[in-house]
Amino acid sequence: MSIELLQQHHCFAGEQRFYRHDAQSVQCDMKFGVYLPEKALQGQSCATLFYLAGLTCTEETFAIKAHAQRLANEMGFILITPDTSPRGADVMDDAHWDLGQGAGFYLNATQPLWSKHYQMQDYIVDELYALVIEHFAVDPDRVGIMGHSMGGHGALSLAFKFPEKFKSVSAFAPISAPSICPWGEKAFHHYLGADQHAWFAHDSAQLIVKNGKHFSDILVDQGLDDQFYEQLHPEKLQQACDQVGQALTLRFHDGFDHGYYFIQSFIDDHLRHHAKQLQ
Amino acid sequence: MSIELLQQHHCFAGEQRFYRHDAQSVQCDMKFGVYLPEKALQGQSCATLFYLAGLTCTEETFAIKAHAQRLANEMGFILITPDTSPRGADVMDDAHWDLGQGAGFYLNATQPLWSKHYQMQDYIVDELYALVIEHFAVDPDRVGIMGHSMGGHGALSLAFKFPEKFKSVSAFAPISAPSICPWGEKAFHHYLGADQHAWFAHDSAQLIVKNGKHFSDILVDQGLDDQFYEQLHPEKLQQACDQVGQALTLRFHDGFDHGYYFIQSFIDDHLRHHAKQLQ
């Protein structure tokens, strides 16, 4: 699988790069970011974190706004930042920002209008996963996943679907129970159809109850001034974890909102969480 | 002088805010950012840094991309980020990005087309300076200035014009000799007229020779893969400092370019430089 280098920036002792490739799973060109710490540039095998971004974001959002590179270089983490959906003029879209391009929800759509391109689960878990192992010094035994908001849903749901691929997981303000919040209901209805039983296979709270404990700990940070709090249902995540004995470090933070000023404040803790889990 | 709060985000133990105010000096509404560390929120007097951004940037660029808040909170720095020019439908502009709105060059324009609004020197040094002392826990005896590219020119030139207001200075990839580079020649011609002698009063290399040593050290970082290197003339800055015995720590960095992935890599060193100078 070939990839085309679009941008390359020295950043600390490593490099922040962006690539484009012809993605088979989603039948369109896709871009992704990769931060390579000094250790990876020297060819040493590195623990690797996928970061899944939220609604309206792109492969560049985390690299610009989350301030993770300093510690990632220090700790020797490769950071992979996919885009949030398939994109392009011939890719189905919606006039609203919470559906279609920029809002792929990291699942495989089954409905006719969406199923051709919106196969984001296959894209992340199979195609991009294999591609970064092929092209970079990724240690395939030390891969974790994290995400924010819609991407927090993506990180949690993919981790519990594929614990053999993602050995650690964390999230910022994740959509923990998409089946019962307005963003999730809208997206799932369009991508998966009207039968709500089909939705549960992509709902983290439901998946955890069904699949059981898989991680020695999960880290989730949640701001208490989050303007989208009613979409997120952290209590459902807590209940699901309690039900199956899955350890969850769920931290609530006074005054913090939903944005990247919140994420930058706690990103170092997430890198340390993954380092511990991936030891 | 009243200010209107536009955005307020918890960020580490401090707050990243953005304000709007009716600016007399530039006769238009202006926005600026301020990062208040925990210490400032508790009302303790804080060392304060102005950061002047480069062409096309706004008051938000540094706050989003430079990753300074973590250490600023730890060290107790207030960070002030002005916009890069006057703005608005009735403010003179140019079709190109290197003149007019987003390209104010931090000087007072004298030419009829520009002089009504483009009084950025007065705006920064008098109006905004007084305003932040009035509204925030700024220690007026510990104010420094830094900047990037056009804002590096701004920081260096304003520091050598007003060393009683700015007690420390540093820059990333500054336009050190605007009188002899294409960006500077174009802007100075429009803002200051055809007489090049009028330009020297706003040219850092010239100002340093004229005004002499004012700081115990200056820190300047410069990437060696900077795509705008020919605009910057770091050698003129070095020559001017050598000529008057002004200490200059000018560091060249292999592989780094002109952007914020470069700035985030060295911003911590700049905060430490200012802390030392402002002791």
PDB file of C-alpha atoms in Angstrom, chain A residues 8-12 16 18 63-65 67 69-70 254-257 261-262 264-265 268, chain B residues 8-12 16 18 63-65 67 69-70 254-257 261-262 264-265 268:
ATOM      1  CA  GLN A   8       6.707  17.042   7.008  1.00  0.00           C
ATOM      2  CA  HIS A   9       7.701  19.242   9.952  1.00  0.00           C
ATOM      3  CA  HIS A  10      10.485  18.820  12.474  1.00  0.00           C
ATOM      4  CA  CYS A  11       8.801  18.919  15.862  1.00  0.00           C
ATOM      5  CA  PHE A  12      10.921  18.468  18.994  1.00  0.00           C
ATOM      6  CA  GLN A  16       5.009  15.626  12.428  1.00  0.00           C
ATOM      7  CA  PHE A  18       0.751  14.143   6.990  1.00  0.00           C
ATOM      8  CA  ALA A  63      -1.537  17.592  15.832  1.00  0.00           C
ATOM      9  CA  ILE A  64      -2.188  21.340  15.995  1.00  0.00           C
ATOM     10  CA  LYS A  65      -4.292  21.668  19.136  1.00  0.00           C
ATOM     11  CA  HIS A  67       0.007  19.577  22.451  1.00  0.00           C
ATOM     12  CA  GLN A  69       4.231  15.904  20.736  1.00  0.00           C
ATOM     13  CA  ARG A  70       6.557  17.084  23.502  1.00  0.00           C
ATOM     14  CA  ASP A 254     -14.658  21.595  37.440  1.00  0.00           C
ATOM     15  CA  GLY A 255     -14.861  24.418  34.926  1.00  0.00           C
ATOM     16  CA  PHE A 256     -13.470  22.614  31.890  1.00  0.00           C
ATOM     17  CA  ASP A 257     -15.410  22.629  28.618  1.00  0.00           C
ATOM     18  CA  TYR A 261      -7.961  23.798  25.880  1.00  0.00           C
ATOM     19  CA  PHE A 262      -9.425  21.000  28.028  1.00  0.00           C
ATOM     20  CA  GLN A 264      -4.210  19.966  26.214  1.00  0.00           C
ATOM     21  CA  SER A 265      -4.612  20.252  29.994  1.00  0.00           C
ATOM     22  CA  ASP A 268       0.075  14.173  29.311  1.00  0.00           C
TER      23      ASP A 268
ATOM     24  CA  GLN B   8     -13.261  31.760  28.385  1.00  0.00           C
ATOM     25  CA  HIS B   9     -11.739  28.285  28.669  1.00  0.00           C
ATOM     26  CA  HIS B  10     -10.216  26.548  31.656  1.00  0.00           C
ATOM     27  CA  CYS B  11      -6.728  25.536  30.574  1.00  0.00           C
ATOM     28  CA  PHE B  12      -4.457  23.787  33.072  1.00  0.00           C
ATOM     29  CA  GLN B  16      -7.452  31.109  28.229  1.00  0.00           C
ATOM     30  CA  PHE B  18     -10.429  36.225  24.401  1.00  0.00           C
ATOM     31  CA  ALA B  63      -3.111  30.246  22.019  1.00  0.00           C
ATOM     32  CA  ILE B  64      -4.061  27.299  19.803  1.00  0.00           C
ATOM     33  CA  LYS B  65      -0.756  26.359  18.220  1.00  0.00           C
ATOM     34  CA  HIS B  67       1.575  25.124  23.394  1.00  0.00           C
ATOM     35  CA  GLN B  69       0.039  27.433  28.525  1.00  0.00           C
ATOM     36  CA  ARG B  70       1.371  24.413  30.434  1.00  0.00           C
ATOM     37  CA  ASP B 254      18.691  21.865  11.514  1.00  0.00           C
ATOM     38  CA  GLY B 255      15.556  20.734   9.734  1.00  0.00           C
ATOM     39  CA  PHE B 256      13.070  23.091  11.371  1.00  0.00           C
ATOM     40  CA  ASP B 257      10.759  25.213   9.202  1.00  0.00           C
ATOM     41  CA  TYR B 261       5.625  22.875  14.903  1.00  0.00           C
ATOM     42  CA  PHE B 262       8.948  24.747  15.158  1.00  0.00           C
ATOM     43  CA  GLN B 264       6.090  24.569  19.990  1.00  0.00           C
ATOM     44  CA  SER B 265       9.471  22.797  20.012  1.00  0.00           C
ATOM     45  CA  ASP B 268       9.527  26.480  26.765  1.00  0.00           C
TER      46      ASP B 268
END
